[in-house]
Coordinates of C-alpha atoms in Angstrom, one line a residue:
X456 CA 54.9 85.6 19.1
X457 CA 56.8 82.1 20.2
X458 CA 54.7 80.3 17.4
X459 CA 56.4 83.0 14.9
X460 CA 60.0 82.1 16.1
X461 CA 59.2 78.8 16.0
X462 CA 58.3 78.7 12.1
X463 CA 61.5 80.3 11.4
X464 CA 63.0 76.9 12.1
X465 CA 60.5 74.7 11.6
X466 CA 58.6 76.4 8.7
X467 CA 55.4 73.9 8.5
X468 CA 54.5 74.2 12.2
X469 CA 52.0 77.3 11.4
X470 CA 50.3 74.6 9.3
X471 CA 50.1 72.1 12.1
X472 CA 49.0 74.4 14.7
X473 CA 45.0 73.9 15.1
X474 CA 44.9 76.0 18.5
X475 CA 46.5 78.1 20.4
X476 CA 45.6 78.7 24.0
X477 CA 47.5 81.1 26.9
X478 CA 47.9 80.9 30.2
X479 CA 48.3 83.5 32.8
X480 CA 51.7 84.5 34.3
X481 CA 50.3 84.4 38.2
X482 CA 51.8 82.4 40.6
X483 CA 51.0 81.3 43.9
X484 CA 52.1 84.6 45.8
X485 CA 49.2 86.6 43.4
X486 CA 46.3 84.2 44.6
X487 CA 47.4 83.8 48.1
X488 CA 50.0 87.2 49.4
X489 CA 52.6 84.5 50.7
X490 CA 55.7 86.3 50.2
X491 CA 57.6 83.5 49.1
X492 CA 54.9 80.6 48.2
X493 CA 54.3 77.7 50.6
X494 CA 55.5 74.6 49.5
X495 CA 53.0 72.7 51.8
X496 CA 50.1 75.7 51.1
X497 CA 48.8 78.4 53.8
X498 CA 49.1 78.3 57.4
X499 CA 45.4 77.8 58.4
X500 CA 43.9 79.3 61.8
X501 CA 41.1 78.2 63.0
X502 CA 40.0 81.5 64.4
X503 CA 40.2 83.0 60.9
X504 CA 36.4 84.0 59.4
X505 CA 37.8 82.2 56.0
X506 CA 39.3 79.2 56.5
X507 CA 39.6 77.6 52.8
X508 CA 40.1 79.5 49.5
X509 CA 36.5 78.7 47.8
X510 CA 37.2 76.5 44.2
X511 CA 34.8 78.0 42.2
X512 CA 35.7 81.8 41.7
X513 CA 33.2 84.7 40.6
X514 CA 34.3 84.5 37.0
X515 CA 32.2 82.0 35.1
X516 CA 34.3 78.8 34.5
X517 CA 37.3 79.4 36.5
X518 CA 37.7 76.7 39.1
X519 CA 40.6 76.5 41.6
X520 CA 42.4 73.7 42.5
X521 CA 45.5 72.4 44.3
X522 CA 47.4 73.0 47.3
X523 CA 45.4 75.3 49.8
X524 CA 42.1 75.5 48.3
X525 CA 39.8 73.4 50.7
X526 CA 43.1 71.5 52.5
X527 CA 46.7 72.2 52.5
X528 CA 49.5 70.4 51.7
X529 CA 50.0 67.5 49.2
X530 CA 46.1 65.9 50.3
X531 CA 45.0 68.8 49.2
X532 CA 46.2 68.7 45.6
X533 CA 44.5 65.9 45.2
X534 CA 41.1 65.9 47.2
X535 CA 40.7 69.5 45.2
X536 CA 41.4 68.1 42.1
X537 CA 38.6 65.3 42.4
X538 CA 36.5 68.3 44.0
X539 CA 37.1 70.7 40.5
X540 CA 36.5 67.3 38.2
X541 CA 33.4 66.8 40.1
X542 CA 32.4 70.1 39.2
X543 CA 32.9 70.7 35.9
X544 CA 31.9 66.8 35.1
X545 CA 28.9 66.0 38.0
X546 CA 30.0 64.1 40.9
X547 CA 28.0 60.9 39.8
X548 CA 30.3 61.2 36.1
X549 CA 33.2 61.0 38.0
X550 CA 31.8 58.3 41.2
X551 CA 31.3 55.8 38.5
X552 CA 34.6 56.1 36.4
X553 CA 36.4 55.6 39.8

């Protein structure tokens, strides 16, 4: 464990450590199948069925966000991430902090 390492040279971090939390090793290529990632997200078709990766997922309290989910490309990071606030928080929450 890295928090084990960790206390062998710094021997009061265990102490300080409250939480830990993990994250998962996907990337990119494991939500989407690009081969190589898009730096500007998916190509997007307007003939395909699914046009938009949907933000909230069928596991309870996993919400997606970022490039290609909704929009592509830079806007999209963005407008997704005011999209996932709004859901977890309630759109008028987050209306009147803006």
């Amino acid at each position: 464990m890295i928090l084990d390492k960790l206390s062998e040279i710094y021997p009061s971090l265990r102490e300080a450590v409250e939480y830990i939390d993990s994250a998962t090793p996907l990337t990119i290529h494991d939500f989407t199948g690009v081969r190589h990632g898009a730096m500007c997200g998916l190509r997007k078709d307007c003939n395909d069925a699914i046009p938009f990766i949907p933000l909230r997922t069928k596991i309870p309290n996993l919400f997606l966000t970022g490039q290609s989910i909704n929009m592509h490309g830079f806007c999209g990071v963005t407008l997704t991430a005011v999209q996932t606030c709004e859901a977890i928080l309630g759109k008028d929450y987050l209306i009147n902090k803006i």
